[in-house]
Amino acid sequence: MTERARTDDVLHREGEIRLRLLIESIHDYAIFMLDPDGRIASWNSGAERITGWREDEIVGRHFSTFYPDEDIRAGKCDLELAVAAEIGRFEDEASRLRKDGSRFWANVVISAVRDESGRLIGFAKVTRDLTERRQVERERAARLAAEQASRAKDEFIAVLAHELRTPLAPIVNAVQLARLRGYDSPELEVVERQTQHLVRLVEDLLDVPRITRGKLELNLERVEIAQVVSQAIEMAAPVLEQRHHIVDIDVPRQGCAVMGDRFRLAQVLSNLLTNAAKYSEPHGRIAVAAAAAGGRVRITVRDRGIGIEPAMLSSIFDGFVQDDGARNRSMGGLGLGLSIVRSLVQLHRGRVVARSQGRGTGSEFEVELPSADAEEVADPGAGAAGRASGVLSPELTETSATRRVLIVDDSEDAATLLAEVILALGHTPRMAHDGIAALDLARNFQPDIALIDIELPIMDGYQLAGHLRREPWAHELLLVAVTGHAEPSARTRSLGAGFHDHIAKPLDFATIQRILRAGVGRRPDTD
Ligand code: ADP
């Protein structure tokens, strides 16, 4: 019997040692015992690591040592022990104190410990430090919230820009019509200039969500920078002329070819030219130069204007940033131009830098692009490569034949003005303001071209296009969607619905002419 008791005793003590070692080796958890009054009776290395208290300092103290004052005043410690004693367990996540007074975020489980007879002999307390995890979670939540806000902002901007386009379309058309009729006056010039400015602002606004969502499509082709420069100068002409600047051009006709989207590259340079014009005193000189070397084409736009503070040189490419000094003299702008420039250049696998010696010393912007001649094989995975650019290609021969053009738009102003422009160009327009009326009219009128707004009452533009295509007379009808939605998905949807092309409002003069040319060769006019 004695032998047996001794063996039991040894086994029991071995068990205790093993348990102690186990608890000691758990470094991530503070595991300790409280007596029934809440005083600390044992301590492990995890508890020391988390709280900073050593065993010899803490044993005998009340566990409220780890509780912030407000919890103690609220009677939290007593409550927790009472709950654990009553139902066996209490769990909480809250702020706790370390020895140095700093706080950590803890998950705490308190379990009642009873002997064989059910008498409460104390509490086991297991505490886990979740400060880091909480921080990570908070950061993730903040990031998600920021992303959501940014998406909401992009959506708002897209809707805003779309809404702004709708009233802009008839204004642009009205001005063009007035010009066609030979009406000329300083007032009209103001309206024309400011409208062009508005159209550009709206375009910029639309580009931002396109770029940030990676939805901007490039029509890549081999293009000489000389052509891009001349298109850019044309685009920037209103502000260049208004401020009486002289542009010195040093760009070779050949030898500076890049693989790029000619319109987007012209947009880049016209932005730089517009800025050079805006941020220079009138009657200034602006120099545009281009050269190819080492497989790269470098294009510089240099002005002798107000210059840029060195500290601002890199941040001006971030959206909505404007140099304070420049702002006072700003001719308006959203501070988006350069961020769009940088995104477009990067999409072309290039880079753009700004240089200036500071205030009053002028600025130079350099765009560097890979030369088309240095490119090995075009990377077919580059995503943006070679999208077909719609059926309306300029190579269609022009004739003087009169086209019958059906205009369907629920905005009477927009439809009327467009009709007048078409009429003034010598063609025959008819208007309808909803799908049903359009179908009726089309059966008699048998148009060569239908310019159809998508957002129509009763029957939308897609449905109308579907009906028109099934008409027996319509096998040569050119269907063009004219909408405020310029995003690629809207275009894809239009082409999918049977439209031959998709054109964004406001329609400019050149686009209208292009459409009328594309209608050529269909049916001769018999009106
Ligand atoms: P915006 O011209 O609409 O303000 P941008 O993104 O085109 O926006 O330009 C951002 C800022 O960079 C401008 O507000 C201006 O402070 C500065 N900046 C750009 N181009 C020039 C330049 N050629 N000379 C001086 N400052 C410039």
Coordinates of C-alpha atoms and ligand atoms in Angstrom, one line a residue:
M1 CA 0.0 0.0 0.0
T2 CA 2.8 2.3 1.0
E3 CA 4.6 1.5 -2.3
R4 CA 1.5 2.2 -4.3
A5 CA 0.9 5.6 -2.5
R6 CA 4.5 6.6 -3.2
T7 CA 4.1 5.7 -6.9
D8 CA 0.9 7.7 -7.1
D9 CA 2.5 10.7 -5.5
V10 CA 5.5 10.6 -7.9
L11 CA 3.1 10.3 -10.9
H12 CA 1.0 13.2 -9.5
R13 CA 4.0 15.4 -9.1
E14 CA 5.3 14.5 -12.6
G15 CA 1.9 15.5 -14.0
E16 CA 2.0 18.8 -12.2
I17 CA 5.5 19.5 -13.6
R18 CA 4.4 18.6 -17.1
L19 CA 1.4 20.9 -16.8
R20 CA 3.5 23.7 -15.4
L21 CA 6.0 23.3 -18.4
L22 CA 3.1 23.3 -20.8
I23 CA 1.7 26.5 -19.4
E24 CA 5.1 28.1 -19.2
S25 CA 5.9 27.3 -22.8
I26 CA 2.8 29.1 -24.2
H27 CA 4.2 32.5 -24.9
D28 CA 1.3 34.0 -26.8
Y29 CA -1.2 33.6 -23.9
A30 CA -1.1 35.0 -20.4
I31 CA -2.3 32.0 -18.3
F32 CA -2.6 32.5 -14.6
M33 CA -4.6 31.6 -11.5
L34 CA -6.6 33.9 -9.3
D35 CA -7.7 33.0 -5.7
P36 CA -11.5 33.3 -5.1
D37 CA -11.0 37.0 -4.2
G38 CA -9.2 37.8 -7.4
R39 CA -5.6 37.9 -6.2
I40 CA -3.0 36.5 -8.5
A41 CA -1.8 33.1 -7.4
S42 CA 0.4 31.9 -10.4
W43 CA 1.9 33.5 -13.5
N44 CA 3.4 32.2 -16.8
S45 CA 6.0 33.5 -19.2
G46 CA 3.3 34.6 -21.6
A47 CA 1.8 36.8 -18.9
E48 CA 5.1 38.4 -18.3
R49 CA 5.7 38.9 -22.0
I50 CA 2.3 40.5 -22.5
T51 CA 2.0 42.7 -19.4
G52 CA 5.6 43.4 -18.5
W53 CA 5.1 42.1 -14.9
R54 CA 7.5 39.5 -13.4
E55 CA 6.0 36.7 -11.3
D56 CA 7.7 37.9 -8.1
E57 CA 6.2 41.4 -8.5
I58 CA 2.7 40.4 -9.4
V59 CA 1.7 37.3 -7.3
G60 CA -0.5 38.4 -4.5
R61 CA -1.8 41.5 -6.3
H62 CA -5.4 41.9 -7.3
F63 CA -6.1 41.3 -11.0
S64 CA -7.6 44.8 -11.2
T65 CA -4.0 45.9 -11.6
F66 CA -4.6 45.3 -15.4
Y67 CA -7.8 47.2 -15.6
P68 CA -8.1 50.9 -16.6
D69 CA -9.6 53.2 -14.0
E70 CA -12.9 53.6 -15.7
D71 CA -13.4 49.8 -15.6
I72 CA -12.6 49.6 -12.0
R73 CA -15.0 52.4 -11.1
A74 CA -17.7 50.7 -13.1
G75 CA -17.2 47.6 -10.9
K76 CA -16.1 45.4 -13.9
C77 CA -13.7 43.2 -12.0
D78 CA -16.3 42.1 -9.4
L79 CA -18.9 41.6 -12.1
E80 CA -16.6 39.4 -14.2
L81 CA -15.7 37.1 -11.3
A82 CA -19.4 36.9 -10.2
V83 CA -20.4 35.9 -13.8
A84 CA -17.6 33.3 -14.0
A85 CA -18.5 31.9 -10.6
E86 CA -22.2 31.8 -11.5
I87 CA -22.1 30.3 -15.0
G88 CA -18.6 28.9 -15.0
R89 CA -17.1 31.2 -17.7
F90 CA -16.7 34.8 -18.6
E91 CA -15.3 36.2 -21.9
D92 CA -14.6 39.7 -23.0
E93 CA -12.5 41.7 -25.4
A94 CA -11.3 45.0 -24.1
S95 CA -8.5 47.4 -23.3
R96 CA -6.1 46.3 -20.5
L97 CA -3.0 47.9 -18.9
R98 CA 0.6 46.9 -19.1
K99 CA 3.0 47.5 -16.2
D100 CA 4.2 50.7 -17.9
G101 CA 0.7 52.0 -18.0
S102 CA 0.3 51.6 -21.8
R103 CA -2.8 49.8 -23.1
F104 CA -3.2 46.7 -25.1
W105 CA -6.2 45.1 -26.7
A106 CA -7.0 41.8 -25.0
N107 CA -9.2 38.8 -25.3
V108 CA -9.9 37.6 -21.8
V109 CA -11.4 34.3 -20.7
I110 CA -12.1 33.7 -17.0
S111 CA -13.1 30.2 -15.9
A112 CA -14.2 29.2 -12.4
V113 CA -12.0 26.4 -10.9
R114 CA -13.8 24.1 -8.3
D115 CA -12.5 21.2 -6.3
E116 CA -14.1 17.7 -6.3
S117 CA -16.8 18.8 -3.8
G118 CA -17.7 21.7 -6.0
R119 CA -16.2 24.4 -3.8
L120 CA -14.8 27.4 -5.7
I121 CA -11.1 27.4 -5.2
G122 CA -10.2 30.2 -7.7
F123 CA -10.2 31.3 -11.3
A124 CA -8.1 30.4 -14.3
K125 CA -7.5 33.5 -16.5
V126 CA -6.3 33.3 -20.1
T127 CA -5.5 36.5 -21.8
R128 CA -4.4 37.0 -25.4
D129 CA -2.9 40.2 -26.8
L130 CA -4.8 41.2 -29.9
T131 CA -3.4 44.7 -30.3
E132 CA -1.6 43.9 -33.6
R133 CA -4.4 41.9 -35.0
R134 CA -6.8 44.7 -34.2
Q135 CA -4.5 47.2 -35.8
V136 CA -4.3 45.2 -38.9
E137 CA -8.1 44.8 -38.9
R138 CA -8.6 48.5 -38.4
E139 CA -6.2 49.3 -41.2
R140 CA -7.9 46.9 -43.5
A141 CA -11.3 48.4 -42.6
A142 CA -9.9 51.9 -43.2
R143 CA -8.5 50.8 -46.5
L144 CA -11.8 49.3 -47.6
A145 CA -13.6 52.4 -46.5
A146 CA -11.2 54.5 -48.5
E147 CA -11.5 52.3 -51.6
Q148 CA -15.2 52.4 -51.3
A149 CA -15.2 56.2 -51.0
S150 CA -12.9 56.4 -54.0
R151 CA -15.2 54.2 -56.0
A152 CA -18.2 56.3 -55.0
K153 CA -16.2 59.4 -56.0
D154 CA -15.3 57.9 -59.4
E155 CA -19.0 57.0 -59.9
F156 CA -20.1 60.4 -58.9
I157 CA -17.6 62.0 -61.3
A158 CA -18.7 59.7 -64.1
V159 CA -22.4 60.6 -63.5
L160 CA -21.6 64.3 -63.2
A161 CA -19.6 64.3 -66.4
H162 CA -22.4 62.4 -68.2
E163 CA -25.0 64.8 -67.0
L164 CA -22.9 67.8 -68.0
R165 CA -22.4 66.4 -71.5
T166 CA -26.1 66.3 -72.2
P167 CA -26.7 70.1 -72.1
L168 CA -23.3 70.7 -73.7
A169 CA -24.2 68.9 -76.8
P170 CA -26.8 71.4 -78.1
I171 CA -24.6 74.3 -77.1
V172 CA -21.7 73.0 -79.2
N173 CA -24.0 72.3 -82.1
A174 CA -25.6 75.8 -81.8
V175 CA -22.3 77.5 -82.0
Q176 CA -21.2 75.4 -84.9
L177 CA -24.4 76.1 -86.7
A178 CA -24.0 79.8 -86.1
R179 CA -20.5 79.6 -87.6
L180 CA -21.8 77.7 -90.6
R181 CA -24.3 80.4 -91.2
G182 CA -21.5 82.9 -91.3
Y183 CA -22.5 84.5 -88.1
D184 CA -19.4 86.0 -86.4
S185 CA -19.1 88.2 -83.4
P186 CA -16.8 88.6 -80.3
E187 CA -19.6 87.3 -78.2
L188 CA -19.9 84.1 -80.2
E189 CA -16.1 83.7 -79.9
V190 CA -16.4 83.9 -76.2
V191 CA -19.2 81.3 -76.2
E192 CA -17.2 79.0 -78.5
R193 CA -14.0 79.3 -76.5
Q194 CA -15.6 78.8 -73.2
T195 CA -17.7 75.9 -74.5
Q196 CA -14.6 74.2 -75.8
H197 CA -13.0 74.7 -72.4
L198 CA -16.1 73.2 -70.7
V199 CA -16.0 70.2 -73.1
R200 CA -12.3 69.7 -72.2
L201 CA -13.0 69.8 -68.5
V202 CA -15.8 67.3 -68.8
E203 CA -13.5 65.0 -70.9
D204 CA -10.9 65.3 -68.2
L205 CA -13.4 64.4 -65.5
L206 CA -14.5 61.3 -67.6
D207 CA -10.9 60.2 -68.1
V208 CA -10.2 60.0 -64.4
P209 CA -12.5 57.1 -63.6
R210 CA -11.6 55.4 -66.9
I211 CA -7.9 55.6 -66.0
T212 CA -8.3 54.6 -62.3
R213 CA -10.5 51.6 -63.3
G214 CA -8.0 50.6 -66.0
K215 CA -10.8 50.9 -68.6
L216 CA -9.0 53.3 -70.9
E217 CA -8.5 51.6 -74.3
L218 CA -5.7 52.7 -76.5
N219 CA -5.8 52.4 -80.3
L220 CA -2.2 51.5 -80.9
E221 CA -0.7 52.3 -84.2
R222 CA 2.6 53.5 -85.6
V223 CA 2.5 57.2 -85.4
E224 CA 5.0 60.0 -86.1
I225 CA 5.4 62.5 -83.3
A226 CA 5.2 65.3 -85.9
Q227 CA 1.6 64.4 -86.6
V228 CA 0.9 64.2 -82.9
V229 CA 2.4 67.6 -82.4
S230 CA 0.4 69.2 -85.1
Q231 CA -2.8 67.7 -83.8
A232 CA -1.9 68.9 -80.3
I233 CA -1.3 72.4 -81.5
E234 CA -4.7 72.4 -83.1
M235 CA -6.3 71.3 -79.9
A236 CA -4.5 73.9 -77.8
A237 CA -5.0 76.6 -80.5
P238 CA -7.8 78.5 -78.7
V239 CA -5.7 79.2 -75.6
L240 CA -2.5 79.7 -77.6
E241 CA -4.2 82.3 -79.7
Q242 CA -6.1 83.9 -76.9
R243 CA -2.8 84.5 -75.1
H244 CA -0.9 85.4 -78.2
H245 CA 1.9 82.9 -77.8
I246 CA 4.4 81.9 -80.5
V247 CA 5.2 78.2 -80.7
D248 CA 8.6 77.3 -82.0
I249 CA 8.6 73.7 -83.3
D250 CA 11.7 71.6 -83.8
V251 CA 10.2 68.2 -84.6
P252 CA 11.5 66.1 -87.6
R253 CA 8.8 65.0 -90.0
Q254 CA 10.1 61.4 -89.9
G255 CA 12.2 59.4 -87.6
C256 CA 10.3 59.9 -84.3
A257 CA 7.7 57.2 -84.7
V258 CA 6.2 55.5 -81.6
M259 CA 3.5 52.8 -81.2
G260 CA 0.8 54.8 -79.7
D261 CA -2.8 56.1 -79.7
R262 CA -2.6 59.2 -81.8
F263 CA -5.5 60.9 -80.1
R264 CA -4.3 60.2 -76.6
L265 CA -0.7 61.3 -77.3
A266 CA -2.1 64.5 -78.8
Q267 CA -4.1 64.9 -75.6
V268 CA -0.9 64.6 -73.6
L269 CA 1.0 67.2 -75.6
S270 CA -2.0 69.6 -75.9
N271 CA -2.3 69.4 -72.1
L272 CA 1.4 70.4 -71.8
L273 CA 1.0 73.1 -74.4
T274 CA -2.2 74.5 -72.7
N275 CA -0.4 74.6 -69.3
A276 CA 2.6 76.3 -70.9
A277 CA 0.2 78.9 -72.4
K278 CA -1.7 79.3 -69.1
Y279 CA 1.3 79.7 -66.9
S280 CA 3.2 82.2 -69.1
E281 CA 2.6 85.9 -69.6
P282 CA 0.8 86.6 -72.9
H283 CA 3.0 87.1 -75.9
G284 CA 5.3 84.4 -74.7
R285 CA 7.3 81.8 -76.6
I286 CA 6.8 78.1 -76.2
A287 CA 9.2 75.6 -77.7
V288 CA 8.3 72.1 -78.7
A289 CA 11.1 69.7 -79.7
A290 CA 11.4 66.0 -80.4
A291 CA 14.3 63.7 -81.1
A292 CA 14.9 60.0 -81.2
A293 CA 18.0 58.4 -79.6
G294 CA 18.8 55.1 -78.0
G295 CA 15.5 53.5 -78.8
R296 CA 13.5 56.3 -77.1
V297 CA 11.7 59.3 -78.5
R298 CA 11.9 62.4 -76.3
I299 CA 9.5 65.3 -76.7
T300 CA 9.9 68.5 -74.7
V301 CA 7.6 71.4 -74.2
R302 CA 9.4 74.4 -72.7
D303 CA 8.0 77.7 -71.7
R304 CA 9.4 80.9 -70.2
G305 CA 6.6 81.4 -67.8
I306 CA 6.1 81.5 -64.1
G307 CA 8.1 78.3 -63.4
I308 CA 7.4 75.7 -60.7
E309 CA 8.8 75.6 -57.2
P310 CA 11.4 72.7 -57.0
A311 CA 9.4 71.2 -54.1
M312 CA 6.3 70.9 -56.3
L313 CA 8.0 69.3 -59.2
S314 CA 7.0 65.8 -58.5
S315 CA 3.7 66.4 -56.8
I316 CA 2.1 68.4 -59.6
F317 CA 1.5 65.0 -61.3
D318 CA -0.7 63.9 -58.5
G319 CA -4.4 64.6 -59.2
F320 CA -6.0 67.8 -57.8
V321 CA -2.6 69.4 -57.0
Q322 CA -1.9 73.0 -58.0
D323 CA 1.1 75.1 -57.2
D324 CA -0.2 77.9 -54.9
G325 CA 1.7 80.6 -56.8
A326 CA 0.1 79.5 -60.0
R327 CA -3.4 79.2 -58.6
N328 CA -3.9 82.9 -58.3
R329 CA -3.1 83.3 -62.0
S330 CA -4.8 80.1 -63.0
M331 CA -7.1 80.3 -66.0
G332 CA -9.3 77.7 -64.4
G333 CA -8.6 74.0 -64.3
L334 CA -9.2 71.1 -61.9
G335 CA -5.6 70.1 -61.4
L336 CA -6.3 66.9 -63.2
G337 CA -4.4 67.6 -66.5
L338 CA -1.0 66.5 -65.4
S339 CA -2.2 63.4 -63.6
I340 CA -4.0 62.4 -66.8
V341 CA -0.8 63.2 -68.8
R342 CA 1.3 60.9 -66.5
S343 CA -1.3 58.0 -66.7
L344 CA -1.5 58.2 -70.4
V345 CA 2.3 58.4 -70.8
Q346 CA 2.7 55.4 -68.5
L347 CA 0.0 53.5 -70.5
H348 CA 2.3 54.0 -73.5
R349 CA 5.2 52.6 -71.4
G350 CA 6.8 56.0 -71.2
R351 CA 7.6 58.5 -68.5
V352 CA 7.2 62.2 -68.1
V353 CA 9.2 64.6 -65.9
A354 CA 9.0 68.3 -65.1
R355 CA 12.0 70.6 -64.8
S356 CA 12.2 74.2 -63.5
Q357 CA 14.8 76.3 -61.8
G358 CA 12.0 77.8 -59.7
R359 CA 9.7 80.8 -59.8
G360 CA 10.0 83.0 -62.9
T361 CA 12.4 80.7 -64.7
G362 CA 10.0 78.9 -67.0
S363 CA 9.3 75.2 -67.0
E364 CA 10.1 72.2 -69.2
F365 CA 8.2 69.0 -69.5
E366 CA 9.8 66.0 -71.1
V367 CA 7.8 63.0 -72.3
E368 CA 9.9 59.9 -73.2
L369 CA 8.3 57.1 -75.2
P370 CA 9.7 53.8 -76.6
S371 CA 10.5 54.4 -80.2
A372 CA 8.4 52.3 -82.6
D373 CA 11.6 51.4 -84.6
A374 CA 13.3 50.0 -81.5
E375 CA 10.4 47.8 -80.6
E376 CA 11.1 44.2 -81.1
V377 CA 7.8 42.3 -81.6
A378 CA 4.8 44.1 -80.3
D379 CA 3.7 42.4 -77.1
P380 CA 0.3 40.9 -77.9
G381 CA -0.4 40.6 -74.2
A382 CA -0.1 44.3 -73.7
G383 CA -3.9 44.5 -73.6
A384 CA -4.5 47.7 -75.4
A385 CA -3.0 46.5 -78.7
G386 CA -4.8 47.2 -81.9
R387 CA -8.5 47.5 -81.3
A388 CA -10.4 47.9 -84.5
S389 CA -11.5 51.5 -84.5
G390 CA -15.1 51.2 -85.7
V391 CA -16.5 51.2 -89.1
L392 CA -16.4 54.9 -89.7
S393 CA -13.0 55.2 -91.3
P394 CA -11.9 58.3 -93.1
E395 CA -10.7 56.5 -96.1
L396 CA -14.3 56.2 -97.4
T397 CA -14.5 58.4 -100.3
E398 CA -16.4 61.6 -100.0
T399 CA -19.2 62.4 -102.5
S400 CA -21.6 65.2 -102.6
A401 CA -24.6 62.9 -102.4
T402 CA -27.3 64.0 -100.1
R403 CA -27.9 61.7 -97.1
R404 CA -31.2 61.1 -95.4
V405 CA -30.5 61.3 -91.7
L406 CA -32.9 60.2 -89.0
I407 CA -32.2 61.8 -85.6
V408 CA -33.7 60.2 -82.6
D409 CA -33.3 62.1 -79.3
D410 CA -35.7 62.9 -76.6
S411 CA -34.1 66.3 -76.1
E412 CA -35.8 68.5 -78.6
D413 CA -33.0 71.1 -78.4
A414 CA -30.3 68.5 -79.1
A415 CA -32.2 67.0 -82.0
T416 CA -33.2 70.3 -83.5
L417 CA -29.7 71.7 -83.5
L418 CA -28.2 68.5 -84.8
A419 CA -30.8 68.6 -87.6
E420 CA -29.9 72.1 -88.4
V421 CA -26.2 71.3 -88.6
I422 CA -27.0 68.4 -91.0
L423 CA -29.3 70.5 -93.0
A424 CA -26.7 73.3 -93.3
L425 CA -24.2 70.7 -94.6
G426 CA -26.6 70.0 -97.4
H427 CA -28.2 66.7 -96.2
T428 CA -31.8 65.8 -95.3
P429 CA -32.5 65.3 -91.6
R430 CA -35.8 64.2 -89.9
M431 CA -36.3 64.1 -86.2
A432 CA -38.2 61.8 -83.7
H433 CA -38.2 62.0 -80.0
D434 CA -39.1 58.5 -79.0
G435 CA -38.6 55.0 -80.4
I436 CA -42.2 54.4 -81.6
A437 CA -42.4 57.7 -83.5
A438 CA -38.9 57.0 -84.9
L439 CA -40.0 53.6 -86.3
D440 CA -43.1 55.2 -87.9
L441 CA -41.1 58.0 -89.4
A442 CA -38.3 55.7 -90.6
R443 CA -40.7 53.5 -92.6
N444 CA -41.7 56.4 -94.8
F445 CA -38.4 58.3 -94.7
Q446 CA -36.1 55.3 -95.2
P447 CA -33.0 57.0 -93.9
D448 CA -29.4 56.2 -94.9
I449 CA -28.2 57.0 -91.5
A450 CA -29.9 56.9 -88.1
L451 CA -28.3 58.8 -85.2
I452 CA -29.9 57.3 -82.1
D453 CA -29.8 58.4 -78.5
I454 CA -29.7 55.4 -76.2
E455 CA -31.7 56.8 -73.3
L456 CA -35.1 57.2 -74.9
P457 CA -38.6 56.9 -73.5
I458 CA -40.8 53.9 -74.2
M459 CA -38.3 52.0 -76.2
D460 CA -34.6 52.5 -75.6
G461 CA -32.0 53.0 -78.4
Y462 CA -30.9 49.4 -78.4
Q463 CA -34.4 48.1 -78.9
L464 CA -35.0 50.7 -81.6
A465 CA -31.8 49.7 -83.4
G466 CA -33.0 46.1 -83.3
H467 CA -36.4 47.0 -84.8
L468 CA -34.8 49.2 -87.5
R469 CA -32.4 46.4 -88.5
R470 CA -35.3 44.1 -89.2
E471 CA -37.0 46.5 -91.6
P472 CA -36.9 45.2 -95.2
W473 CA -35.6 48.5 -96.5
A474 CA -32.9 48.9 -93.9
H475 CA -30.1 46.6 -95.2
E476 CA -27.8 49.5 -95.9
L477 CA -28.9 51.7 -93.0
L478 CA -26.0 53.0 -91.0
L479 CA -26.8 52.8 -87.3
V480 CA -24.9 55.2 -85.0
A481 CA -25.5 55.3 -81.2
V482 CA -25.1 58.8 -79.9
T483 CA -24.8 58.9 -76.2
G484 CA -23.5 60.6 -73.2
H485 CA -21.7 57.4 -72.2
A486 CA -18.2 57.2 -73.6
E487 CA -16.9 54.3 -71.6
P488 CA -15.7 51.3 -73.5
S489 CA -18.4 49.0 -72.0
A490 CA -21.1 51.3 -73.4
R491 CA -19.5 51.2 -76.8
T492 CA -19.2 47.4 -76.7
R493 CA -22.9 47.2 -75.7
S494 CA -23.9 49.4 -78.6
L495 CA -21.8 47.4 -81.1
G496 CA -23.3 44.2 -79.6
A497 CA -26.8 45.6 -80.1
G498 CA -26.2 46.0 -83.8
F499 CA -25.0 49.6 -84.0
H500 CA -22.3 50.2 -86.6
D501 CA -20.6 52.8 -84.4
H502 CA -20.9 54.5 -81.0
I503 CA -20.3 58.2 -80.6
A504 CA -20.1 60.3 -77.5
K505 CA -21.9 63.5 -77.1
P506 CA -21.3 66.3 -77.7
L507 CA -20.9 65.5 -81.4
D508 CA -18.4 67.8 -82.9
F509 CA -18.4 69.1 -86.4
A510 CA -15.7 66.8 -87.6
T511 CA -17.5 63.7 -86.3
I512 CA -20.8 64.7 -88.0
Q513 CA -18.9 65.1 -91.3
R514 CA -17.2 61.8 -90.8
I515 CA -20.6 60.1 -90.2
L516 CA -22.1 61.7 -93.2
R517 CA -19.1 60.6 -95.3
A518 CA -19.5 57.0 -94.0
G519 CA -23.1 57.1 -95.1
V520 CA -21.9 57.5 -98.7
G521 CA -22.5 54.8 -101.2
R522 CA -25.6 53.7 -99.6
R523 CA -28.8 54.9 -101.2
P524 CA -28.9 57.9 -103.5
D525 CA -31.4 60.5 -102.4
T526 CA -34.7 60.4 -104.1
D527 CA -36.4 63.1 -102.1
Ligands
ADP1 P1 -4.5 72.7 -63.8 O1 -3.7 73.4 -64.8 O2 -5.9 72.4 -64.2 O3 -4.4 73.3 -62.4 P2 -2.6 70.5 -64.1 O4 -2.6 69.1 -63.6 O5 -2.5 70.6 -65.6 O6 -3.8 71.2 -63.5 O7 -1.4 71.2 -63.4 C1 -1.2 71.1 -62.1 C2 -0.4 72.3 -61.6 O8 1.0 72.3 -62.0 C3 -0.9 73.6 -62.0 O9 -2.0 74.1 -61.2 C4 0.3 74.5 -61.9 O10 0.5 74.9 -60.6 C5 1.4 73.6 -62.2 N1 1.9 73.7 -63.7 C6 1.6 72.8 -64.7 N2 2.2 73.2 -65.8 C7 2.9 74.3 -65.5 C8 3.8 75.2 -66.3 N3 4.0 75.0 -67.6 N4 4.3 76.3 -65.7 C9 4.1 76.5 -64.4 N5 3.3 75.7 -63.6 C10 2.7 74.6 -64.1

